[in-house]
Amino acid sequence: GAQAKNVFFAISSSATIGARSEFVGTMIAYASISLESDVKVDGQTLAGAAVSFENAGDVQNPRVVKA
């Protein structure tokens, strides 16, 4: 099966991961990414402007990198 480190999603503007979702892979958005309540992420979320973790559930080992 696929591993999170080998799955990439490229978004041309902004993205939202809906409530009670699970995301696996790397999401790269031009503008921003928002994680709604009870979201589980196995991978990375990278955005040009902002990544919002408000009410996100299972965010382990977050790393913030400023450009």
N, CA, C and O atoms as a Tripos MOL2 file, in Angstrom:
@<TRIPOS>MOLECULE
protein
  268   267    67     0     0
PROTEIN
NO_CHARGES

@<TRIPOS>ATOM
      1 N           0.8120   -1.1920    0.0000 N.3       1 GLY1
      2 CA          0.0000    0.0000    0.0000 C.3       1 GLY1
      3 C           0.8530    1.2520    0.0000 C.2       1 GLY1
      4 O           2.0580    1.2060    0.2510 O.2       1 GLY1
      5 N           0.2260    2.3390   -0.2780 N.am      2 ALA2
      6 CA          0.9130    3.6320   -0.3080 C.3       2 ALA2
      7 C           1.2730    4.0870    1.0970 C.2       2 ALA2
      8 O           0.5610    3.8000    2.0600 O.2       2 ALA2
      9 N           2.3830    4.7970    1.1990 N.am      3 GLN3
     10 CA          2.8040    5.3800    2.4670 C.3       3 GLN3
     11 C           2.5480    6.8720    2.4220 C.2       3 GLN3
     12 O           2.6360    7.4880    1.3600 O.2       3 GLN3
     13 N           2.2290    7.4610    3.5710 N.am      4 ALA4
     14 CA          1.9070    8.8920    3.6460 C.3       4 ALA4
     15 C           3.0020    9.7500    3.0180 C.2       4 ALA4
     16 O           2.6990   10.7460    2.3620 O.2       4 ALA4
     17 N           4.2570    9.3840    3.2060 N.am      5 LYS5
     18 CA          5.3630   10.1940    2.6980 C.3       5 LYS5
     19 C           5.4610   10.1710    1.1720 C.2       5 LYS5
     20 O           6.2050   10.9620    0.5940 O.2       5 LYS5
     21 N           4.7210    9.2750    0.5130 N.am      6 ASN6
     22 CA          4.7740    9.1650   -0.9440 C.3       6 ASN6
     23 C           3.5080    9.6480   -1.6420 C.2       6 ASN6
     24 O           3.3800    9.4770   -2.8550 O.2       6 ASN6
     25 N           2.5700   10.2470   -0.9120 N.am      7 VAL7
     26 CA          1.3060   10.7150   -1.4840 C.3       7 VAL7
     27 C           1.2540   12.2340   -1.3930 C.2       7 VAL7
     28 O           1.3990   12.7900   -0.3040 O.2       7 VAL7
     29 N           1.0460   12.9240   -2.5300 N.am      8 PHE8
     30 CA          1.0530   14.3860   -2.5710 C.3       8 PHE8
     31 C          -0.2200   14.9080   -3.2280 C.2       8 PHE8
     32 O          -0.6970   14.3540   -4.2190 O.2       8 PHE8
     33 N          -0.7620   15.9840   -2.6570 N.am      9 PHE9
     34 CA         -1.9160   16.6830   -3.2090 C.3       9 PHE9
     35 C          -1.5080   18.1400   -3.4060 C.2       9 PHE9
     36 O          -1.0710   18.7860   -2.4530 O.2       9 PHE9
     37 N          -1.6400   18.6710   -4.6200 N.am     10 ALA10
     38 CA         -1.3090   20.0630   -4.9170 C.3      10 ALA10
     39 C          -2.6040   20.8280   -5.1690 C.2      10 ALA10
     40 O          -3.3970   20.4590   -6.0360 O.2      10 ALA10
     41 N          -2.8110   21.9070   -4.3950 N.am     11 ILE11
     42 CA         -4.0390   22.6990   -4.4910 C.3      11 ILE11
     43 C          -3.6660   24.0950   -4.9860 C.2      11 ILE11
     44 O          -2.7450   24.7160   -4.4550 O.2      11 ILE11
     45 N          -4.3770   24.5900   -6.0030 N.am     12 SER12
     46 CA         -4.0220   25.8720   -6.6120 C.3      12 SER12
     47 C          -4.4460   27.0900   -5.7980 C.2      12 SER12
     48 O          -4.0090   28.2030   -6.0940 O.2      12 SER12
     49 N          -5.2860   26.9070   -4.7810 N.am     13 SER13
     50 CA         -5.6760   28.0440   -3.9480 C.3      13 SER13
     51 C          -5.6980   27.6150   -2.4860 C.2      13 SER13
     52 O          -4.6400   27.3860   -1.9010 O.2      13 SER13
     53 N          -6.8770   27.5020   -1.8830 N.am     14 SER14
     54 CA         -7.0160   27.1160   -0.4770 C.3      14 SER14
     55 C          -7.7310   25.7760   -0.3490 C.2      14 SER14
     56 O          -8.4150   25.3290   -1.2690 O.2      14 SER14
     57 N          -7.5560   25.1410    0.8210 N.am     15 ALA15
     58 CA         -8.2100   23.8510    1.0610 C.3      15 ALA15
     59 C          -8.7150   23.7880    2.4900 C.2      15 ALA15
     60 O          -8.1470   24.4070    3.3900 O.2      15 ALA15
     61 N          -9.7830   23.0350    2.6910 N.am     16 THR16
     62 CA        -10.3220   22.7730    4.0270 C.3      16 THR16
     63 C         -10.4840   21.2690    4.1800 C.2      16 THR16
     64 O         -11.0390   20.6000    3.3090 O.2      16 THR16
     65 N          -9.9920   20.7470    5.3010 N.am     17 ILE17
     66 CA        -10.2070   19.3430    5.6250 C.3      17 ILE17
     67 C         -11.3720   19.3270    6.6030 C.2      17 ILE17
     68 O         -11.2590   19.8390    7.7170 O.2      17 ILE17
     69 N         -12.4790   18.7480    6.1950 N.am     18 GLY18
     70 CA        -13.7300   18.8040    6.9500 C.3      18 GLY18
     71 C         -13.6910   18.0740    8.2840 C.2      18 GLY18
     72 O         -12.8050   17.2600    8.5450 O.2      18 GLY18
     73 N         -14.6630   18.3840    9.1110 N.am     19 ALA19
     74 CA        -14.7770   17.8100   10.4520 C.3      19 ALA19
     75 C         -14.8160   16.2890   10.4160 C.2      19 ALA19
     76 O         -15.4110   15.6880    9.5210 O.2      19 ALA19
     77 N         -14.1710   15.6760   11.4060 N.am     20 ARG20
     78 CA        -14.1330   14.2280   11.5850 C.3      20 ARG20
     79 C         -13.5350   13.4920   10.3850 C.2      20 ARG20
     80 O         -13.9440   12.3760   10.0660 O.2      20 ARG20
     81 N         -12.5610   14.1300    9.7230 N.am     21 SER21
     82 CA        -11.8960   13.5250    8.5720 C.3      21 SER21
     83 C         -10.5280   12.9890    8.9620 C.2      21 SER21
     84 O          -9.9610   13.3740    9.9850 O.2      21 SER21
     85 N         -10.0140   12.1060    8.1390 N.am     22 GLU22
     86 CA         -8.6430   11.6250    8.2680 C.3      22 GLU22
     87 C          -7.9390   11.9250    6.9570 C.2      22 GLU22
     88 O          -8.4400   11.5910    5.8840 O.2      22 GLU22
     89 N          -6.7830   12.5530    7.0470 N.am     23 PHE23
     90 CA         -6.0050   12.8930    5.8580 C.3      23 PHE23
     91 C          -4.6560   12.2000    5.9380 C.2      23 PHE23
     92 O          -3.9830   12.2530    6.9670 O.2      23 PHE23
     93 N          -4.2640   11.5500    4.8460 N.am     24 VAL24
     94 CA         -2.9810   10.8660    4.7750 C.3      24 VAL24
     95 C          -2.2220   11.3890    3.5630 C.2      24 VAL24
     96 O          -2.7350   11.3610    2.4440 O.2      24 VAL24
     97 N          -1.0000   11.8680    3.7850 N.am     25 GLY25
     98 CA         -0.1670   12.3480    2.6880 C.3      25 GLY25
     99 C           0.3230   13.7540    2.9520 C.2      25 GLY25
    100 O           0.2820   14.2430    4.0810 O.2      25 GLY25
    101 N           0.7870   14.3960    1.8950 N.am     26 THR26
    102 CA          1.2660   15.7730    1.9670 C.3      26 THR26
    103 C           0.3510   16.6460    1.1340 C.2      26 THR26
    104 O           0.1750   16.4070   -0.0610 O.2      26 THR26
    105 N          -0.2370   17.6650    1.7620 N.am     27 MET27
    106 CA         -1.0910   18.6160    1.0650 C.3      27 MET27
    107 C          -0.3110   19.9220    0.9220 C.2      27 MET27
    108 O           0.1620   20.4850    1.9090 O.2      27 MET27
    109 N          -0.1820   20.3980   -0.3210 N.am     28 ILE28
    110 CA          0.5330   21.6380   -0.6000 C.3      28 ILE28
    111 C          -0.4660   22.5970   -1.2360 C.2      28 ILE28
    112 O          -0.9440   22.3570   -2.3450 O.2      28 ILE28
    113 N          -0.7800   23.6850   -0.5320 N.am     29 ALA29
    114 CA         -1.7540   24.6640   -1.0300 C.3      29 ALA29
    115 C          -1.0650   26.0030   -1.2780 C.2      29 ALA29
    116 O          -0.2010   26.4200   -0.5070 O.2      29 ALA29
    117 N          -1.4560   26.6660   -2.3560 N.am     30 TYR30
    118 CA         -0.8820   27.9610   -2.6950 C.3      30 TYR30
    119 C          -1.1810   29.0060   -1.6230 C.2      30 TYR30
    120 O          -0.2980   29.7780   -1.2500 O.2      30 TYR30
    121 N          -2.4220   29.0370   -1.1210 N.am     31 ALA31
    122 CA         -2.8190   30.0700   -0.1640 C.3      31 ALA31
    123 C          -2.8670   29.5470    1.2680 C.2      31 ALA31
    124 O          -1.9780   29.8480    2.0640 O.2      31 ALA31
    125 N          -3.9020   28.7620    1.6080 N.am     32 SER32
    126 CA         -4.0650   28.3460    3.0070 C.3      32 SER32
    127 C          -4.7370   26.9800    3.1140 C.2      32 SER32
    128 O          -5.3480   26.4830    2.1680 O.2      32 SER32
    129 N          -4.6000   26.3870    4.3130 N.am     33 ILE33
    130 CA         -5.2490   25.1160    4.6370 C.3      33 ILE33
    131 C          -5.8950   25.2600    6.0040 C.2      33 ILE33
    132 O          -5.2560   25.7400    6.9410 O.2      33 ILE33
    133 N          -7.1480   24.8550    6.1310 N.am     34 SER34
    134 CA         -7.8570   24.8770    7.4030 C.3      34 SER34
    135 C          -8.2430   23.4610    7.7890 C.2      34 SER34
    136 O          -8.7430   22.6950    6.9650 O.2      34 SER34
    137 N          -8.0090   23.1210    9.0430 N.am     35 LEU35
    138 CA         -8.4130   21.8260    9.5710 C.3      35 LEU35
    139 C          -9.5610   22.0520   10.5350 C.2      35 LEU35
    140 O          -9.4020   22.7680   11.5240 O.2      35 LEU35
    141 N         -10.7200   21.4520   10.2650 N.am     36 GLU36
    142 CA        -11.8730   21.6140   11.1400 C.3      36 GLU36
    143 C         -11.7780   20.6590   12.3270 C.2      36 GLU36
    144 O         -10.7560   19.9970   12.5060 O.2      36 GLU36
    145 N         -12.8170   20.5830   13.1270 N.am     37 SER37
    146 CA        -12.7800   19.8190   14.3780 C.3      37 SER37
    147 C         -12.5900   18.3230   14.1540 C.2      37 SER37
    148 O         -13.1090   17.7490   13.1980 O.2      37 SER37
    149 N         -11.8390   17.7140   15.0530 N.am     38 ASP38
    150 CA        -11.6110   16.2660   15.0830 C.3      38 ASP38
    151 C         -10.9910   15.7080   13.8040 C.2      38 ASP38
    152 O         -11.3710   14.6300   13.3450 O.2      38 ASP38
    153 N         -10.0500   16.4330   13.2370 N.am     39 VAL39
    154 CA         -9.3420   15.9850   12.0430 C.3      39 VAL39
    155 C          -8.0700   15.2530   12.4610 C.2      39 VAL39
    156 O          -7.3670   15.6870   13.3740 O.2      39 VAL39
    157 N          -7.7820   14.1430   11.7900 N.am     40 LYS40
    158 CA         -6.5360   13.4110   12.0250 C.3      40 LYS40
    159 C          -5.6840   13.5160   10.7690 C.2      40 LYS40
    160 O          -6.1610   13.2700    9.6610 O.2      40 LYS40
    161 N          -4.4170   13.8840   10.9510 N.am     41 VAL41
    162 CA         -3.5020   14.0360    9.8320 C.3      41 VAL41
    163 C          -2.3080   13.1220   10.0230 C.2      41 VAL41
    164 O          -1.6520   13.1460   11.0640 O.2      41 VAL41
    165 N          -2.0330   12.3160    9.0090 N.am     42 ASP42
    166 CA         -0.8290   11.4980    8.9710 C.3      42 ASP42
    167 C          -0.0390   11.9830    7.7650 C.2      42 ASP42
    168 O          -0.2120   11.4750    6.6570 O.2      42 ASP42
    169 N           0.8200   12.9590    7.9800 N.am     43 GLY43
    170 CA          1.5800   13.5430    6.8810 C.3      43 GLY43
    171 C           1.8780   14.9940    7.1630 C.2      43 GLY43
    172 O           2.1680   15.3730    8.2980 O.2      43 GLY43
    173 N           1.8040   15.8130    6.1140 N.am     44 GLN44
    174 CA          2.1490   17.2240    6.2250 C.3      44 GLN44
    175 C           1.0850   18.0900    5.5730 C.2      44 GLN44
    176 O           0.4180   17.6710    4.6270 O.2      44 GLN44
    177 N           0.9350   19.3080    6.0910 N.am     45 THR45
    178 CA          0.1000   20.3250    5.4550 C.3      45 THR45
    179 C           0.9750   21.5560    5.2730 C.2      45 THR45
    180 O           1.4460   22.1380    6.2510 O.2      45 THR45
    181 N           1.1910   21.9480    4.0350 N.am     46 LEU46
    182 CA          2.0750   23.0620    3.7030 C.3      46 LEU46
    183 C           1.2950   24.0910    2.8940 C.2      46 LEU46
    184 O           0.6030   23.7350    1.9390 O.2      46 LEU46
    185 N           1.4020   25.3640    3.2700 N.am     47 ALA47
    186 CA          0.6660   26.4100    2.5640 C.3      47 ALA47
    187 C           1.5010   27.6810    2.4720 C.2      47 ALA47
    188 O           2.3610   27.9420    3.3140 O.2      47 ALA47
    189 N           1.2310   28.4630    1.4330 N.am     48 GLY48
    190 CA          1.9610   29.7040    1.2220 C.3      48 GLY48
    191 C           1.6700   30.7680    2.2580 C.2      48 GLY48
    192 O           2.5570   31.5470    2.6060 O.2      48 GLY48
    193 N           0.4340   30.8190    2.7650 N.am     49 ALA49
    194 CA          0.0650   31.8660    3.7170 C.3      49 ALA49
    195 C          -0.1450   31.3290    5.1220 C.2      49 ALA49
    196 O           0.4790   31.8220    6.0620 O.2      49 ALA49
    197 N          -1.0140   30.3250    5.2950 N.am     50 ALA50
    198 CA         -1.3350   29.8690    6.6540 C.3      50 ALA50
    199 C          -1.9140   28.4640    6.6610 C.2      50 ALA50
    200 O          -2.5670   28.0250    5.7140 O.2      50 ALA50
    201 N          -1.6480   27.7730    7.7700 N.am     51 VAL51
    202 CA         -2.3050   26.4940    8.0600 C.3      51 VAL51
    203 C          -2.9680   26.6710    9.4120 C.2      51 VAL51
    204 O          -2.2950   26.9600   10.4020 O.2      51 VAL51
    205 N          -4.2890   26.4990    9.4640 N.am     52 SER52
    206 CA         -5.0580   26.7100   10.6890 C.3      52 SER52
    207 C          -5.4050   25.3660   11.3120 C.2      52 SER52
    208 O          -6.0000   24.5070   10.6620 O.2      52 SER52
    209 N          -5.0260   25.1880   12.5900 N.am     53 PHE53
    210 CA         -5.2780   23.9370   13.3030 C.3      53 PHE53
    211 C          -6.3910   24.0730   14.3360 C.2      53 PHE53
    212 O          -6.4910   23.2300   15.2270 O.2      53 PHE53
    213 N          -7.2240   25.0940   14.2490 N.am     54 GLU54
    214 CA         -8.2500   25.3160   15.2600 C.3      54 GLU54
    215 C          -9.1670   24.1030   15.3800 C.2      54 GLU54
    216 O          -9.7460   23.6410   14.3960 O.2      54 GLU54
    217 N          -9.2850   23.6060   16.5900 N.am     55 ASN55
    218 CA        -10.1390   22.4660   16.9140 C.3      55 ASN55
    219 C          -9.7580   21.1780   16.2030 C.2      55 ASN55
    220 O         -10.5400   20.2280   16.1970 O.2      55 ASN55
    221 N          -8.5750   21.1230   15.6040 N.am     56 ALA56
    222 CA         -8.1270   19.8800   14.9800 C.3      56 ALA56
    223 C          -7.8740   18.8720   16.0920 C.2      56 ALA56
    224 O          -7.3790   19.2290   17.1610 O.2      56 ALA56
    225 N          -8.2060   17.6460   15.8450 N.am     57 GLY57
    226 CA         -8.1020   16.6300   16.8820 C.3      57 GLY57
    227 C          -6.7060   16.0950   17.1000 C.2      57 GLY57
    228 O          -6.0570   16.4550   18.0830 O.2      57 GLY57
    229 N          -6.2310   15.2550   16.2200 N.am     58 ASP58
    230 CA         -5.0110   14.4890   16.4350 C.3      58 ASP58
    231 C          -3.8770   15.0580   15.5960 C.2      58 ASP58
    232 O          -3.5720   14.5360   14.5240 O.2      58 ASP58
    233 N          -3.2510   16.1260   16.0810 N.am     59 VAL59
    234 CA         -2.1030   16.7060   15.4030 C.3      59 VAL59
    235 C          -0.8830   16.3720   16.2460 C.2      59 VAL59
    236 O          -0.6920   16.9280   17.3280 O.2      59 VAL59
    237 N          -0.0690   15.4740   15.7500 N.am     60 GLN60
    238 CA          1.1050   15.0190   16.4960 C.3      60 GLN60
    239 C           2.3680   15.5550   15.8400 C.2      60 GLN60
    240 O           2.5070   15.5500   14.6160 O.2      60 GLN60
    241 N           3.2800   16.0160   16.6790 N.am     61 ASN61
    242 CA          4.5790   16.5200   16.2240 C.3      61 ASN61
    243 C           4.4630   17.6120   15.1660 C.2      61 ASN61
    244 O           5.1180   17.5290   14.1270 O.2      61 ASN61
    245 N           3.6340   18.6420   15.4110 N.am     62 PRO62
    246 CA          3.5230   19.7040   14.4130 C.3      62 PRO62
    247 C           4.8260   20.4830   14.3280 C.2      62 PRO62
    248 O           5.4840   20.7420   15.3360 O.2      62 PRO62
    249 N           5.1810   20.8480   13.1110 N.am     63 ARG63
    250 CA          6.3530   21.6870   12.8740 C.3      63 ARG63
    251 C           5.9000   22.8990   12.0870 C.2      63 ARG63
    252 O           5.2380   22.7660   11.0580 O.2      63 ARG63
    253 N           6.2540   24.0830   12.5670 N.am     64 VAL64
    254 CA          5.8930   25.3160   11.8830 C.3      64 VAL64
    255 C           7.1470   25.8760   11.2520 C.2      64 VAL64
    256 O           8.1480   26.0940   11.9350 O.2      64 VAL64
    257 N           7.0990   26.1110    9.9490 N.am     65 VAL65
    258 CA          8.2320   26.6660    9.2330 C.3      65 VAL65
    259 C           7.7900   27.9600    8.6020 C.2      65 VAL65
    260 O           6.8320   27.9820    7.8290 O.2      65 VAL65
    261 N           8.4740   29.0390    8.9210 N.am     66 LYS66
    262 CA          8.1490   30.3420    8.3260 C.3      66 LYS66
    263 C           9.0740   30.6030    7.1590 C.2      66 LYS66
    264 O          10.2830   30.3850    7.2330 O.2      66 LYS66
    265 N           8.4710   31.0790    6.0720 N.am     67 ALA67
    266 CA          9.2570   31.3620    4.8760 C.3      67 ALA67
    267 C           9.9300   32.7120    4.9840 C.2      67 ALA67
    268 O          10.6380   33.1250    4.0660 O.2      67 ALA67
@<TRIPOS>BOND
     1     1     2 1
     2     2     3 1
     3     3     4 2
     4     3     5 am
     5     5     6 1
     6     6     7 1
     7     7     8 2
     8     7     9 am
     9     9    10 1
    10    10    11 1
    11    11    12 2
    12    11    13 am
    13    13    14 1
    14    14    15 1
    15    15    16 2
    16    15    17 am
    17    17    18 1
    18    18    19 1
    19    19    20 2
    20    19    21 am
    21    21    22 1
    22    22    23 1
    23    23    24 2
    24    23    25 am
    25    25    26 1
    26    26    27 1
    27    27    28 2
    28    27    29 am
    29    29    30 1
    30    30    31 1
    31    31    32 2
    32    31    33 am
    33    33    34 1
    34    34    35 1
    35    35    36 2
    36    35    37 am
    37    37    38 1
    38    38    39 1
    39    39    40 2
    40    39    41 am
    41    41    42 1
    42    42    43 1
    43    43    44 2
    44    43    45 am
    45    45    46 1
    46    46    47 1
    47    47    48 2
    48    47    49 am
    49    49    50 1
    50    50    51 1
    51    51    52 2
    52    51    53 am
    53    53    54 1
    54    54    55 1
    55    55    56 2
    56    55    57 am
    57    57    58 1
    58    58    59 1
    59    59    60 2
    60    59    61 am
    61    61    62 1
    62    62    63 1
    63    63    64 2
    64    63    65 am
    65    65    66 1
    66    66    67 1
    67    67    68 2
    68    67    69 am
    69    69    70 1
    70    70    71 1
    71    71    72 2
    72    71    73 am
    73    73    74 1
    74    74    75 1
    75    75    76 2
    76    75    77 am
    77    77    78 1
    78    78    79 1
    79    79    80 2
    80    79    81 am
    81    81    82 1
    82    82    83 1
    83    83    84 2
    84    83    85 am
    85    85    86 1
    86    86    87 1
    87    87    88 2
    88    87    89 am
    89    89    90 1
    90    90    91 1
    91    91    92 2
    92    91    93 am
    93    93    94 1
    94    94    95 1
    95    95    96 2
    96    95    97 am
    97    97    98 1
    98    98    99 1
    99    99   100 2
   100    99   101 am
   101   101   102 1
   102   102   103 1
   103   103   104 2
   104   103   105 am
   105   105   106 1
   106   106   107 1
   107   107   108 2
   108   107   109 am
   109   109   110 1
   110   110   111 1
   111   111   112 2
   112   111   113 am
   113   113   114 1
   114   114   115 1
   115   115   116 2
   116   115   117 am
   117   117   118 1
   118   118   119 1
   119   119   120 2
   120   119   121 am
   121   121   122 1
   122   122   123 1
   123   123   124 2
   124   123   125 am
   125   125   126 1
   126   126   127 1
   127   127   128 2
   128   127   129 am
   129   129   130 1
   130   130   131 1
   131   131   132 2
   132   131   133 am
   133   133   134 1
   134   134   135 1
   135   135   136 2
   136   135   137 am
   137   137   138 1
   138   138   139 1
   139   139   140 2
   140   139   141 am
   141   141   142 1
   142   142   143 1
   143   143   144 2
   144   143   145 am
   145   145   146 1
   146   146   147 1
   147   147   148 2
   148   147   149 am
   149   149   150 1
   150   150   151 1
   151   151   152 2
   152   151   153 am
   153   153   154 1
   154   154   155 1
   155   155   156 2
   156   155   157 am
   157   157   158 1
   158   158   159 1
   159   159   160 2
   160   159   161 am
   161   161   162 1
   162   162   163 1
   163   163   164 2
   164   163   165 am
   165   165   166 1
   166   166   167 1
   167   167   168 2
   168   167   169 am
   169   169   170 1
   170   170   171 1
   171   171   172 2
   172   171   173 am
   173   173   174 1
   174   174   175 1
   175   175   176 2
   176   175   177 am
   177   177   178 1
   178   178   179 1
   179   179   180 2
   180   179   181 am
   181   181   182 1
   182   182   183 1
   183   183   184 2
   184   183   185 am
   185   185   186 1
   186   186   187 1
   187   187   188 2
   188   187   189 am
   189   189   190 1
   190   190   191 1
   191   191   192 2
   192   191   193 am
   193   193   194 1
   194   194   195 1
   195   195   196 2
   196   195   197 am
   197   197   198 1
   198   198   199 1
   199   199   200 2
   200   199   201 am
   201   201   202 1
   202   202   203 1
   203   203   204 2
   204   203   205 am
   205   205   206 1
   206   206   207 1
   207   207   208 2
   208   207   209 am
   209   209   210 1
   210   210   211 1
   211   211   212 2
   212   211   213 am
   213   213   214 1
   214   214   215 1
   215   215   216 2
   216   215   217 am
   217   217   218 1
   218   218   219 1
   219   219   220 2
   220   219   221 am
   221   221   222 1
   222   222   223 1
   223   223   224 2
   224   223   225 am
   225   225   226 1
   226   226   227 1
   227   227   228 2
   228   227   229 am
   229   229   230 1
   230   230   231 1
   231   231   232 2
   232   231   233 am
   233   233   234 1
   234   234   235 1
   235   235   236 2
   236   235   237 am
   237   237   238 1
   238   238   239 1
   239   239   240 2
   240   239   241 am
   241   241   242 1
   242   242   243 1
   243   243   244 2
   244   243   245 am
   245   245   246 1
   246   246   247 1
   247   247   248 2
   248   247   249 am
   249   249   250 1
   250   250   251 1
   251   251   252 2
   252   251   253 am
   253   253   254 1
   254   254   255 1
   255   255   256 2
   256   255   257 am
   257   257   258 1
   258   258   259 1
   259   259   260 2
   260   259   261 am
   261   261   262 1
   262   262   263 1
   263   263   264 2
   264   263   265 am
   265   265   266 1
   266   266   267 1
   267   267   268 2
@<TRIPOS>SUBSTRUCTURE
     1 GLY1         2 RESIDUE 1 A GLY
     2 ALA2         6 RESIDUE 1 A ALA
     3 GLN3        10 RESIDUE 1 A GLN
     4 ALA4        14 RESIDUE 1 A ALA
     5 LYS5        18 RESIDUE 1 A LYS
     6 ASN6        22 RESIDUE 1 A ASN
     7 VAL7        26 RESIDUE 1 A VAL
     8 PHE8        30 RESIDUE 1 A PHE
     9 PHE9        34 RESIDUE 1 A PHE
    10 ALA10       38 RESIDUE 1 A ALA
    11 ILE11       42 RESIDUE 1 A ILE
    12 SER12       46 RESIDUE 1 A SER
    13 SER13       50 RESIDUE 1 A SER
    14 SER14       54 RESIDUE 1 A SER
    15 ALA15       58 RESIDUE 1 A ALA
    16 THR16       62 RESIDUE 1 A THR
    17 ILE17       66 RESIDUE 1 A ILE
    18 GLY18       70 RESIDUE 1 A GLY
    19 ALA19       74 RESIDUE 1 A ALA
    20 ARG20       78 RESIDUE 1 A ARG
    21 SER21       82 RESIDUE 1 A SER
    22 GLU22       86 RESIDUE 1 A GLU
    23 PHE23       90 RESIDUE 1 A PHE
    24 VAL24       94 RESIDUE 1 A VAL
    25 GLY25       98 RESIDUE 1 A GLY
    26 THR26      102 RESIDUE 1 A THR
    27 MET27      106 RESIDUE 1 A MET
    28 ILE28      110 RESIDUE 1 A ILE
    29 ALA29      114 RESIDUE 1 A ALA
    30 TYR30      118 RESIDUE 1 A TYR
    31 ALA31      122 RESIDUE 1 A ALA
    32 SER32      126 RESIDUE 1 A SER
    33 ILE33      130 RESIDUE 1 A ILE
    34 SER34      134 RESIDUE 1 A SER
    35 LEU35      138 RESIDUE 1 A LEU
    36 GLU36      142 RESIDUE 1 A GLU
    37 SER37      146 RESIDUE 1 A SER
    38 ASP38      150 RESIDUE 1 A ASP
    39 VAL39      154 RESIDUE 1 A VAL
    40 LYS40      158 RESIDUE 1 A LYS
    41 VAL41      162 RESIDUE 1 A VAL
    42 ASP42      166 RESIDUE 1 A ASP
    43 GLY43      170 RESIDUE 1 A GLY
    44 GLN44      174 RESIDUE 1 A GLN
    45 THR45      178 RESIDUE 1 A THR
    46 LEU46      182 RESIDUE 1 A LEU
    47 ALA47      186 RESIDUE 1 A ALA
    48 GLY48      190 RESIDUE 1 A GLY
    49 ALA49      194 RESIDUE 1 A ALA
    50 ALA50      198 RESIDUE 1 A ALA
    51 VAL51      202 RESIDUE 1 A VAL
    52 SER52      206 RESIDUE 1 A SER
    53 PHE53      210 RESIDUE 1 A PHE
    54 GLU54      214 RESIDUE 1 A GLU
    55 ASN55      218 RESIDUE 1 A ASN
    56 ALA56      222 RESIDUE 1 A ALA
    57 GLY57      226 RESIDUE 1 A GLY
    58 ASP58      230 RESIDUE 1 A ASP
    59 VAL59      234 RESIDUE 1 A VAL
    60 GLN60      238 RESIDUE 1 A GLN
    61 ASN61      242 RESIDUE 1 A ASN
    62 PRO62      246 RESIDUE 1 A PRO
    63 ARG63      250 RESIDUE 1 A ARG
    64 VAL64      254 RESIDUE 1 A VAL
    65 VAL65      258 RESIDUE 1 A VAL
    66 LYS66      262 RESIDUE 1 A LYS
    67 ALA67      266 RESIDUE 1 A ALA
